[in-house]
Every structure is written in structure tokens, then in C-alpha cells.
Coordinates of C-alpha atoms in Angstrom, one line a residue:
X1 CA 6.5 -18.0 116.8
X2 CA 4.3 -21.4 116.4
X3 CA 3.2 -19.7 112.8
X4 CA 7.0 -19.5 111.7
X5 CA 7.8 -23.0 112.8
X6 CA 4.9 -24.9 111.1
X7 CA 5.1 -22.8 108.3
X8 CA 9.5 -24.4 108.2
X9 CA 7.7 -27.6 109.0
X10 CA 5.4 -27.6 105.4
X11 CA 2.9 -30.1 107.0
X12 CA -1.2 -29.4 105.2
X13 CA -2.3 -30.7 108.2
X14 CA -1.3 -27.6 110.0
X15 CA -3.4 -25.4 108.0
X16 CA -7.0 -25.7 109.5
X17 CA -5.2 -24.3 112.8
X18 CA -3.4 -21.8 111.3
X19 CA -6.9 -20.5 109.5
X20 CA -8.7 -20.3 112.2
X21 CA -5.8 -18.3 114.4
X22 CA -6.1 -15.5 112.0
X23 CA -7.5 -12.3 113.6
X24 CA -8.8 -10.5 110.3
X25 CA -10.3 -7.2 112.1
X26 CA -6.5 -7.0 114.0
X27 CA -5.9 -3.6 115.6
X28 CA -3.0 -4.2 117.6
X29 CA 1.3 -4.5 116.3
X30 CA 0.9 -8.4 117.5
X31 CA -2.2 -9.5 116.2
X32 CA -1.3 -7.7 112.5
X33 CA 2.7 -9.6 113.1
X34 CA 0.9 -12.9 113.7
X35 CA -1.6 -12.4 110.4
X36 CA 1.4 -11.4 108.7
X37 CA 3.4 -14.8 110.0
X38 CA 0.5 -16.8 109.2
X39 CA 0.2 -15.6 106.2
X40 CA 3.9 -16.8 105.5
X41 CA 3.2 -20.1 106.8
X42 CA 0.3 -20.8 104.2
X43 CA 2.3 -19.8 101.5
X44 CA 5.2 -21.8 102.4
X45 CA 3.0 -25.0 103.1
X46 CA 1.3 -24.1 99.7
X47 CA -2.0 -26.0 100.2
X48 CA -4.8 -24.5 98.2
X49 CA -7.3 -25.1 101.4
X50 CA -5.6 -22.0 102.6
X51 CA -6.8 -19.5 99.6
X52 CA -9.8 -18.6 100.7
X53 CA -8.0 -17.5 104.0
X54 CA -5.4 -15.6 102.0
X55 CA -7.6 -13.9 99.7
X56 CA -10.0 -12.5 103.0
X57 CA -6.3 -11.6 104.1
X58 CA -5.9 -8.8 101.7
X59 CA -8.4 -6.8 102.3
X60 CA -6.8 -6.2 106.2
X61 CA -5.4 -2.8 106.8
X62 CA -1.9 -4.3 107.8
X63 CA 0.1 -3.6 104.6
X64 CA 2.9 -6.4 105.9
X65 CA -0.1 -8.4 105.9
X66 CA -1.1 -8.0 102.3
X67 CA 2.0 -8.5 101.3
X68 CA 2.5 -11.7 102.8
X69 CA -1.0 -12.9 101.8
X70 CA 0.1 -11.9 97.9
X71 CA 3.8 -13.4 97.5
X72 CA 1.8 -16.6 99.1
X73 CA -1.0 -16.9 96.7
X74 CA 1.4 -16.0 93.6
X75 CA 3.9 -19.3 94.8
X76 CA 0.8 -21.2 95.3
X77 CA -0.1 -20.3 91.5
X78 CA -3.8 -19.8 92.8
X79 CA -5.8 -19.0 90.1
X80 CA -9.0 -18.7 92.4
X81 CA -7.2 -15.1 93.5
X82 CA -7.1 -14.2 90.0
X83 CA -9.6 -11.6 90.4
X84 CA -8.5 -10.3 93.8
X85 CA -4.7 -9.8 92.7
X86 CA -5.7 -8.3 89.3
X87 CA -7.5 -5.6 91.0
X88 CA -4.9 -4.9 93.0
X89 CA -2.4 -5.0 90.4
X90 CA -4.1 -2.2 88.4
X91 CA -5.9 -0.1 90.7
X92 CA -4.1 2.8 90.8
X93 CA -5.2 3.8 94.9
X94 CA -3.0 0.8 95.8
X95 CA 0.2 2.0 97.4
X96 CA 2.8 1.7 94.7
X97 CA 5.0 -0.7 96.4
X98 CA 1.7 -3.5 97.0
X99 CA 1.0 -2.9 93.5
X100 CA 4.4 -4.0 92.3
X101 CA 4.0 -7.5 94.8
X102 CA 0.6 -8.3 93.2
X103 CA 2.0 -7.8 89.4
X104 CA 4.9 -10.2 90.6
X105 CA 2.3 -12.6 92.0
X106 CA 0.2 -12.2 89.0
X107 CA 3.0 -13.1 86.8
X108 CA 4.2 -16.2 89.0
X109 CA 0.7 -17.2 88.6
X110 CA 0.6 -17.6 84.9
X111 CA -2.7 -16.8 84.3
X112 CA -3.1 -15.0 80.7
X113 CA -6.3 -13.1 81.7
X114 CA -4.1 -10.5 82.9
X115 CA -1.8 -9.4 80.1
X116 CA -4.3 -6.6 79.0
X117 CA -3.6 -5.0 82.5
X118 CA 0.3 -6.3 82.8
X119 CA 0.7 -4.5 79.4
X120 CA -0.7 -1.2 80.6
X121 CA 1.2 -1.6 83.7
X122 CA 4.4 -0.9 82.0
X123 CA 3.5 2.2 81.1
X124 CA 2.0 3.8 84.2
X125 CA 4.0 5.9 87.1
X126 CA 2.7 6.5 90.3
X127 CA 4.5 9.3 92.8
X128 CA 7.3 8.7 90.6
X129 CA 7.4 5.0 90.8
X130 CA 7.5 2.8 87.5
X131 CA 6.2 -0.7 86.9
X132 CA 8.1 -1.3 84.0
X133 CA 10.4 -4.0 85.3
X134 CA 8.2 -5.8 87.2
X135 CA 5.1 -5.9 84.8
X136 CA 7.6 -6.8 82.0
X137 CA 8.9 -9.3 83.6
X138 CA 5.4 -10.7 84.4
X139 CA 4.7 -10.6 80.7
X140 CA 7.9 -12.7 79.9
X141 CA 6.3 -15.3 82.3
X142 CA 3.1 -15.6 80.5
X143 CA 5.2 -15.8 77.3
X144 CA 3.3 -16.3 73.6
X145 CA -0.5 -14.9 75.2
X146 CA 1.6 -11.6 75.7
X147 CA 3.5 -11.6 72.9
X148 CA 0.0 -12.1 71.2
X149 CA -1.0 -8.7 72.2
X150 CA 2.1 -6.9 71.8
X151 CA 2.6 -7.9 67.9
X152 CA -0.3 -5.6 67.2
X153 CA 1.0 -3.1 69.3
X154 CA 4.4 -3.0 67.8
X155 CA 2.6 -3.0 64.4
X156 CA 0.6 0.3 65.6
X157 CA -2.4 -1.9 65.0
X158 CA -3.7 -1.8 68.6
X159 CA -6.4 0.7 68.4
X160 CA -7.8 0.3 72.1
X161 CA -4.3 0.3 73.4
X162 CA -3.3 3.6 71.8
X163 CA -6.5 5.1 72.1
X164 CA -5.8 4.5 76.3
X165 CA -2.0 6.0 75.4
X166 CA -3.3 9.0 74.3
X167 CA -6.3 9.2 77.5
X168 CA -3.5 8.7 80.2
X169 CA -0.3 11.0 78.4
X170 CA 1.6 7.6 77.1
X171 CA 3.6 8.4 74.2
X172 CA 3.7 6.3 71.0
X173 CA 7.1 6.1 71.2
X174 CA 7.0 4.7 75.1
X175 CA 4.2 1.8 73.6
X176 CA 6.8 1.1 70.9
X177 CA 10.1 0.8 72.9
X178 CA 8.5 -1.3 75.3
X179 CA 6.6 -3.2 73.4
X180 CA 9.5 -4.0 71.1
X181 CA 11.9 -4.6 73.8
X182 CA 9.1 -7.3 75.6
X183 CA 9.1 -9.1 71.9
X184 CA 13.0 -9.2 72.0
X185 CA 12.9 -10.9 75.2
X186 CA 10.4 -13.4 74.0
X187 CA 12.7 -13.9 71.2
X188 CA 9.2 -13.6 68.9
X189 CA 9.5 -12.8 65.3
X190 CA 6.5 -12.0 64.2
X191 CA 6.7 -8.0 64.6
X192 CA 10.5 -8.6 63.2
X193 CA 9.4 -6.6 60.0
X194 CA 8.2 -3.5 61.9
X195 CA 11.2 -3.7 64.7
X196 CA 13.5 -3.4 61.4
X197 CA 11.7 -0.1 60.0
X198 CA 12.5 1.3 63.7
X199 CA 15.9 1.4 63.1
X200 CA 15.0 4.5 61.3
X201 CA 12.8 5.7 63.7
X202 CA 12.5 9.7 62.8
X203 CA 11.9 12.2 65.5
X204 CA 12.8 16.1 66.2
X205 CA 14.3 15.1 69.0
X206 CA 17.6 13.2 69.0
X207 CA 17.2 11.2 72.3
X208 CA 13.9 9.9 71.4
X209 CA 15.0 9.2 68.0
X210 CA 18.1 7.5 69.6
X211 CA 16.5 5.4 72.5
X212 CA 13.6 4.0 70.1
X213 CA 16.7 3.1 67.3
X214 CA 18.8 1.6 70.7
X215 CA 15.9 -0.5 71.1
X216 CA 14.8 -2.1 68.1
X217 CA 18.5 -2.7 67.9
X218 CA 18.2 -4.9 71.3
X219 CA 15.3 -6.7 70.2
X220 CA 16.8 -7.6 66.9
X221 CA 20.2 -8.9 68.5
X222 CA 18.2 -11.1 70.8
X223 CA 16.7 -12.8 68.5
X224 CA 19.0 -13.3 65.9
X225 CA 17.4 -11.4 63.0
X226 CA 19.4 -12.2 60.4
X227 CA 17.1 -9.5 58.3
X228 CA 18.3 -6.1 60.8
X229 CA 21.9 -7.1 59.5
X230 CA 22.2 -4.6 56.5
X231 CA 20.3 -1.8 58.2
X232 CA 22.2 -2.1 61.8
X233 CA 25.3 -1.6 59.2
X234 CA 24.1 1.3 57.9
X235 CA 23.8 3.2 61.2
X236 CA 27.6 2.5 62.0
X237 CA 28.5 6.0 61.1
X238 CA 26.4 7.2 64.4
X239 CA 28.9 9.3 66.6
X240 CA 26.8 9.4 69.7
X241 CA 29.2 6.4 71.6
X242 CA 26.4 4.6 72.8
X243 CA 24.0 4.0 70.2
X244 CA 27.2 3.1 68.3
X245 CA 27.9 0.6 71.0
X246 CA 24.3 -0.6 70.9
X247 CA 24.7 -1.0 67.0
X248 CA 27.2 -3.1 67.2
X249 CA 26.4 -5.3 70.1
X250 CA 23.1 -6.6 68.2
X251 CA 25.4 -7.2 65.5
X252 CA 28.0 -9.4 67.2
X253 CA 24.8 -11.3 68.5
X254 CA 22.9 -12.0 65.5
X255 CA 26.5 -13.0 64.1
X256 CA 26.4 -10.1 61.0
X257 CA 30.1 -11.2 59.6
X258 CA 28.9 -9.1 56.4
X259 CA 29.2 -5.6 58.7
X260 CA 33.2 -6.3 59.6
X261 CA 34.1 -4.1 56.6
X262 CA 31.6 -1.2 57.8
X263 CA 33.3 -1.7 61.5
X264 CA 36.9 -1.4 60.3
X265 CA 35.8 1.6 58.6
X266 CA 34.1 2.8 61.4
X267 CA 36.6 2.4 63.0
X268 CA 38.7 5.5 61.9
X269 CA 35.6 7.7 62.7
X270 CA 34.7 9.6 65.8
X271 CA 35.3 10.0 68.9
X272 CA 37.5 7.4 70.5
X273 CA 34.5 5.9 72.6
X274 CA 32.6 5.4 68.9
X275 CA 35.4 3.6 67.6
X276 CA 36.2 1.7 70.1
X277 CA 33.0 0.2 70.0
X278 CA 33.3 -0.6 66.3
X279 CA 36.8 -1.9 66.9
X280 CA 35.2 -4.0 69.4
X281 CA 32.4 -5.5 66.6
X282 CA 35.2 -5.8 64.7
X283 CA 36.5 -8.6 67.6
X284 CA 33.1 -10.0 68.0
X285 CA 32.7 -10.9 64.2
X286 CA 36.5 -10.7 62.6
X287 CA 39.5 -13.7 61.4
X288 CA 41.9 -11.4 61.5
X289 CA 44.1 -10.6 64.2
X290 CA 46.0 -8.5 62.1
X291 CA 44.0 -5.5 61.7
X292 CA 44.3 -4.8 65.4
X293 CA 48.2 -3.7 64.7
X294 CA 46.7 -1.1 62.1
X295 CA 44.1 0.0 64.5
X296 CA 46.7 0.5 67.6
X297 CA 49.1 2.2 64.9
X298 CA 46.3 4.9 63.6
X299 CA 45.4 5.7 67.1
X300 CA 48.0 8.8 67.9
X301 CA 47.3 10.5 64.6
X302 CA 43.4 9.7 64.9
X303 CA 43.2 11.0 68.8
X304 CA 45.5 13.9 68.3
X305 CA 43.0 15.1 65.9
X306 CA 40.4 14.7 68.4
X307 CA 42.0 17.2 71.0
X308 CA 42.3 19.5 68.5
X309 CA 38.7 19.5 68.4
X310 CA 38.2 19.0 72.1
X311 CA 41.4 20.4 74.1
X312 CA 39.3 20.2 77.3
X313 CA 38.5 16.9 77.8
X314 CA 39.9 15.3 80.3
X315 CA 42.2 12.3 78.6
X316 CA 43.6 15.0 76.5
X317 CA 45.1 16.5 79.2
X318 CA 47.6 13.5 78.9
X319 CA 48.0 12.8 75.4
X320 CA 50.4 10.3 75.2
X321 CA 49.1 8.6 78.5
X322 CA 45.9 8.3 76.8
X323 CA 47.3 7.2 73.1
X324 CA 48.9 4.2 75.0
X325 CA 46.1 3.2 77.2
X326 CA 44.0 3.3 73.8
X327 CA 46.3 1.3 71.9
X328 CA 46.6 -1.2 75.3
X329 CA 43.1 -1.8 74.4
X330 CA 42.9 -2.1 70.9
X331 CA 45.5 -4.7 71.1
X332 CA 43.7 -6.9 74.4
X333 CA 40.2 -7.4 71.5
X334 CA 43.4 -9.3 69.4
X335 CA 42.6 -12.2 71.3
X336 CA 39.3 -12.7 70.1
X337 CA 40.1 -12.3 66.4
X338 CA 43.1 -14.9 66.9
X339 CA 40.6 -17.5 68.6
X340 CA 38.1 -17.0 65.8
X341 CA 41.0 -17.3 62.9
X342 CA 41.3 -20.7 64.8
X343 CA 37.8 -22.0 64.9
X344 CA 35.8 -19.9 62.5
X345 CA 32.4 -21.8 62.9
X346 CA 33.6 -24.9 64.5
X347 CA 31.5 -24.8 68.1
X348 CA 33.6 -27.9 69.4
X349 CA 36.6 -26.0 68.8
X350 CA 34.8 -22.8 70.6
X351 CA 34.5 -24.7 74.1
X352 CA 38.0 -24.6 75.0
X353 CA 38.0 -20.7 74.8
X354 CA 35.3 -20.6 77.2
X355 CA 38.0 -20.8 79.6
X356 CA 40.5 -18.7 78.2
X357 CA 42.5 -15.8 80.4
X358 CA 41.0 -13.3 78.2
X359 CA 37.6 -12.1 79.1
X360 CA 36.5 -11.1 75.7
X361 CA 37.5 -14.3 73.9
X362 CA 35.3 -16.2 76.2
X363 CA 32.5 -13.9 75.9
X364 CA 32.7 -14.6 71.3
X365 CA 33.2 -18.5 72.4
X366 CA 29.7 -18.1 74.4
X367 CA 27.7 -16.5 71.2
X368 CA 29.5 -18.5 68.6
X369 CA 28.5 -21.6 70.4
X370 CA 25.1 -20.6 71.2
X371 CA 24.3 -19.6 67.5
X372 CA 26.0 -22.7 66.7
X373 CA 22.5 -25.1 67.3
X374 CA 24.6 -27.9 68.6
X375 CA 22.3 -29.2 71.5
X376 CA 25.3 -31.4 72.9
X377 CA 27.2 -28.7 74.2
X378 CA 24.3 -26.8 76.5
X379 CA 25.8 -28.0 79.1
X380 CA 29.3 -26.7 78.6
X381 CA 27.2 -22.8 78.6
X382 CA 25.1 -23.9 82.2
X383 CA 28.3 -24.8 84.2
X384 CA 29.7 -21.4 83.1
X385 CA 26.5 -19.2 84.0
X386 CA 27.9 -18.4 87.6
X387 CA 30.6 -16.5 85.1
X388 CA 32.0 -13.1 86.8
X389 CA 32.8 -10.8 84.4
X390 CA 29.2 -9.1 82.9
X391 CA 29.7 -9.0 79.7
X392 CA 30.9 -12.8 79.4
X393 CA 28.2 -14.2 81.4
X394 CA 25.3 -12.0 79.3
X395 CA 26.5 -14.2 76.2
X396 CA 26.4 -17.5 78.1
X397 CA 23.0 -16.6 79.1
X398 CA 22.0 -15.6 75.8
X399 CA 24.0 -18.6 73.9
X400 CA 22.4 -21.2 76.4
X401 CA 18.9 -19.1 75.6
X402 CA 19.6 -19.8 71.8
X403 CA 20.5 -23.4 72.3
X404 CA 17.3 -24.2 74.2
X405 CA 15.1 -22.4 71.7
X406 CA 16.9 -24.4 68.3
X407 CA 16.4 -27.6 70.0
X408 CA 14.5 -30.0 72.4
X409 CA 17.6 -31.8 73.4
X410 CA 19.1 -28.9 74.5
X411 CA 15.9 -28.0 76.6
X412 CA 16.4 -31.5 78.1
X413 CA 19.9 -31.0 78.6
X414 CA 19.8 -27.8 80.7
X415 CA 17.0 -29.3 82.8
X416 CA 19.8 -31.2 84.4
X417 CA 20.7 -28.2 85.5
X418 CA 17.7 -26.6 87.4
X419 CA 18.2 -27.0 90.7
X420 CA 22.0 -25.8 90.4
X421 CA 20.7 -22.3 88.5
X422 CA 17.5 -22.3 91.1
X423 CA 20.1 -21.8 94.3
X424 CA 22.3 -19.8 91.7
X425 CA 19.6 -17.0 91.1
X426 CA 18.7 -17.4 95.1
X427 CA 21.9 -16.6 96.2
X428 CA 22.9 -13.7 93.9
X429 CA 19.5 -12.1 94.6
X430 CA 19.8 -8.5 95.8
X431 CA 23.5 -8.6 95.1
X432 CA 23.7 -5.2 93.4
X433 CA 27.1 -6.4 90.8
X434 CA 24.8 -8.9 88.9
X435 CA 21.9 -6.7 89.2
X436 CA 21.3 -5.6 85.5
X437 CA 22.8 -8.8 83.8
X438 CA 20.4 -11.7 86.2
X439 CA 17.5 -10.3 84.6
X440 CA 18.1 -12.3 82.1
X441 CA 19.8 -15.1 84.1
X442 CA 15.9 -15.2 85.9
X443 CA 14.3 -15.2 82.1
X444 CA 16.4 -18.5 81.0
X445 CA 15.3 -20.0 84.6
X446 CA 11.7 -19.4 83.8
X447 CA 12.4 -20.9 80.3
X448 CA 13.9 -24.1 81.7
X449 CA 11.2 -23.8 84.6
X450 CA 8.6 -24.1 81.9
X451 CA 10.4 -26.6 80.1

């Protein structure tokens, strides 16, 4: 099509005839494909001459046409469609899946007038269709204006906001969790006090009481709070295997080294996925390779006593298979504990473990480093982000994150690498392994993008 190839061609002065080609009362499959292709074209030239086109374009009945008219006008950052795309975004007769493109477009766009509505989004389904991920995502975009009106939230301070909770059957607990878990993203502090008192989030119901702990716990890991430390300790006793496991992983982030004696002791208690994940804290923030041997050697007494107690599940089936598999594992998070007896705090010392064999030793190297605040050695975390394993490459995400928030020079540093992480998040898009964990590889992109 002429559309496609002037669009690939990027010229302005193609746009006049492109405007005036547009049918905008199309009725027939090839007048709608060619407003759609035109459509594509503008947005890929990225003139603002064209908005006023665009924005006529998405009130057409072609729904491939609206589309295209809103991923343009959100890459073009054209505020002039603010209104336009807001209204779509949050008019809940808009088929589900437009909605979600105009949110995107509206967060691309930047434009802070539309955080009230972004912030609602997250909490609304349609024919069983959330906007969670995308509206939260939008909100990271806009950065400190939405953290601005989530504080209050988290707080319970927003009045309005829970007044429309309780209108449109939003739960307090669904404001919180999101609200928090936006906050943790941002890496913003000011709500750090409340997030804390949610670790002791009470409910009559386990799971809510659970999910609401599970995420202050997140938020508090992600940014560092040095304060959720003592309390995240305390709920280390917790048998259900993963709240455990999200216990612990806020604590190897934030770098709690005062928790390891509450881990080894943990350690010994519950099921063998609760341990595990306490053994596992206990690699994350330990000097001492030794107390893996103790661990392995407990581990036939401690999960024989288990299938007593549960005789029908399935690893006790094979008792011994399942003793040495555990104690296979117990001694494999050695390696991290005998790298850290090594470098302790030294972050220099820490680079050359971002290479080793051993998957979990390079994932500790990646938060060490990145709690470490040396700015010199953000580029040492960037070449390593294309990193396989999910785990791993979450810390060096998270470490690079760190570095860039402690220091300018680091921000400088890993704007070296934009182009390289651009074609990085291009080409893993849709790739369904890296799925969960390039959420937050597109969050430090937007950082850096924003500089």
C-alpha cells in the first residue's frame, strides 16, 4: 500500500496527502484497511499536523481504525488528544480491549491530568477483563504526580477515592494492595510508615490477610526500607510457603543481615517448601557457608516428620529420593554464602560473581552491588540485563534500578546504554519466558528514558 510505504519512508511532507486520503464515513473492508494504514503512517511519521486527523479518526466505527489512530497519538505524545483519549480511557461503553490501547497511549503521553482516572482504572473489570496492568503501568510513567495521589490513598486519607470504592464494590483492601504495590514500584517513601503497619494487616479471611501482607512485603523490598526489617522478621514463622517466600525475598533485597538468625531458625520449621525459602534468605544475606552442611544433615529427620503428618503427598511417596534431592539443594545455595564470606560488602569484589556457574550466586552479586551506591559499576549490571535465568536477571534489574536512583552518575552511565536495552525490550516483547520479570525490565527503560 502507498500508506504503508510513506509511513516506512517518515517524510512530514507526506502528511497533507495522507490527510486528505482519509475516508472518515468508510463503509467498505478497503476504505476502513486504508484509514487504518493511514492511520499507521501518521503515527510513524509523528508530525503533530496530523493530530487533528487522528483525533477525527477515532470516532470511525472501524475498531482497527481507532486503534491505529490511538497507539499513533500516544507515540506522538499529543497532548492536544488529551481529552479525546481520556474519555476513552474511562468510559466504561468502550470495548474493553480499546480501553486498554488508550490507557497505554495515555500513559506514553505523560500527561498528569489523567492519574485521577488511571488510578480508578486499576480497579475496574469489564466482562471479566482487568486494567490493572496496563493503568499501573501508565501510572509508573507519570511517576511522582501519581505517586502524589496514591500516598493519601495508602494512608486511607483519600476520602473521594474511597467514597467511589465503596459506590462501584471496590474493596479497601483492593485500594490498598494496589496502591501500595504502585508506590513500591515508584520506589516512593513517603507512605513507608503505613506500608510497614500492613504487614499486620488483620482480616477473617486468611488469603486477604495474606495477599495484603505479600504486598506491603513487595513494596518494602523494592525500596529498600531499612524500617520493614524487624517486622518482615517477625512474620518468618508463617507456614503458608509462599508468603514465607515473599518474606524473605523483601528481606534479601533491602539487605536485612539482622534477620539471618530468625532464617536459620526458620529454617527447621514447616513444611519443606517454607524452609526452603528461609534456607534460601539464609543465602541471600549469610557469611557462612557452613551452616548449609547442618541444614542438609537435619533434613531426613526434619522431612520424615513431615510424612508422618502428610503420608499422601506426593514426594513422600519416595522418601529417600526426596531427602537427597532436598539436601542437593540445600547444599547448591552454599555457593552464595561462600561468595559473600569472600566479599562481604566489597561491590568491586561482587562483579566477578556476576559471572559465576552458579545462578544464585550471581543473582546476591546483582543486589549486593546495586545496594552498594557505587555509580562506577552501572555498567557492569546493563551488559548483564539480557541475563537468562529469572530470578538473576530480576536483581540486575532491580540493582541497576538502585544504582540509578542513589546517584546521577550512574543515571549518566546507563544512558550509554539506551539504545542497546530499547532493541532489548523490542525483541523479547511477546516472548511469554520473560513475560512476568520485563515488567520491570520496561520500568528501568522508562527510568533511563526520562533520564
Amino acid at each position: 500500500m502507498i500508506a504503508r510505504v510513506l509511513g516506512e519512508a517518515k517524510q512530514a511532507s507526506s502528511v497533507d496527502a495522507l490527510v486528505n486520503a482519509i475516508e472518515p464515513a468508510a463503509t467498505d473492508s478497503d476504505a476502513k484497511t486504508m484509514n487504518k494504514e493511514i492511520a499507521i503512517a501518521l503515527g510513524n511519521i509523528g508530525d503533530k499536523k496530523a493530530v487533528p486527523a487522528l483525533v477525527k479518526l477515532l470516532k470511525t466505527k472501524d475498531n482497527y481504525t481507532v486503534i491505529a489512530a490511538i497507539e499513533a497519538l500516544g507515540d506522538m505524545k499529543a497532548t492536544e488528544a488529551f481529552d479525546a483519549l481520556y474519555f476513552i480511557g474511562t468510559d466504561d461503553a468502550i470495548e474493553p480491549f480499546i480501553t486498554k490501547k488508550a490507557i497505554i497511549a495515555l500513559g506514553n503521553m505523560g500527561d498528569p491530568r489523567a492519574v485521577p482516572g488511571l488510578v480508578r482504572a486499576m480497579f475496574k473489570e469489564r466482562k471479566g477483563i482487568s486494567f490493572y496492568g496496563e493503568s499501573s503501568f501508565a501510572l509508573y510513567q507519570l511517576g511522582k504526580p501519581a505517586a502524589d495521589l496514591l500516598v493519601p490513598v495508602v494512608d486511607g486519607k483519600d476520602k473521594e477515592l474511597l467514597d467511589w470504592a465503596s459506590k462501584n464494590n471496590v474493596k479497601d483492601v483492593a485500594l490498598l494492595a494496589k496502591g501500595v504495590q504502585v508506590l513500591g514500584d515508584l520506589h516512593d517513601r513517603r507512605a513507608e510508615k503505613a506500608i510497614v503497619g500492613y504487614l499486620n494487616y488483620k482480616s477473617e479471611f486468611d488469603d486477604i490477610k495474606l495477599i495484603m501482607r505479600m504486598r506491603a512485603a513487595d513494596a518494602l523490598g523494592r525500596m529498600r526500607s531499612k524500617e520493614g526489617v524487624k517486622p518482615l522478621a517477625a512474620l518468618l514463622d508463617e507456614e503458608e510457603p509462599n508468603a514465607r517466600k515473599e518474606y524473605v525475598w523483601s528481606l534479601a533485597r533491602i539487605g536485612g543481615k539482622e534477620a539471618v538468625s530468625k532464617l536459620v531458625e526458620t529454617a527447621g520449621k514447616g513444611s519443606w517448601g517454607a524452609r526452603e525459602e528461609s534456607m534460601r534468605g539464609v543465602a541471600m544475606l549469610g557469611e557462612d557457608p557452613g551452616v548449609f552442611d547442618k541444614f542438609a544433615a537435619a533434613e531426613q529427620k526434619l522431612f520424615e516428620a513431615e510424612c508422618k503428618e502428610d503420608p499422601e503427598f506426593e514426594e513422600c511417596k519416595d522418601l529417600a529420593g526426596a531427602v537427597k534431592k532436598h539436601q542437593a539443594k540445600i547444599l547448591t545455595y552454599k555457593n552464595r554464602a561462600t561468595a559473600a564470606a569472600e566479599c562481604k560488602v566489597d561491590a568491586k569484589c561482587w562483579v566477578k560473581h556476576l559471572d559465576s556457574k552458579d545462578e544464585g550466586t550471581r543473582e546476591r552479586a546483582a543486589y549486593e552491588i546495586g545496594r552498594s551506591g557505587n555509580a562506577e559499576l552501572i555498567d557492569e549490571l546493563m551488559k548483564r540485563l539480557p541475563e537468562p535465568n529469572l530470578d538473576t536477571r530480576l536483581a540486575i534489574i532491580q540493582g541497576a534500578d538502585w544504582l540509578i536512583d542513589d546517584s546521577k552518575d550512574a543515571m549518566a552511565g546507563a544512558r550509554k546504554g539506551l539504545e542497546k536495552l530499547e532493541k532489548q525490550v523490542a525483541d523479547e516483547r511477546g516472548k511469554t519466558e520473560f513475560v512476568k520479570v520485563n515488567e520491570d525490565l520496561r520500568r528501568l527503560l522508562t527510568k533511563i528514558q526520562r533520564g
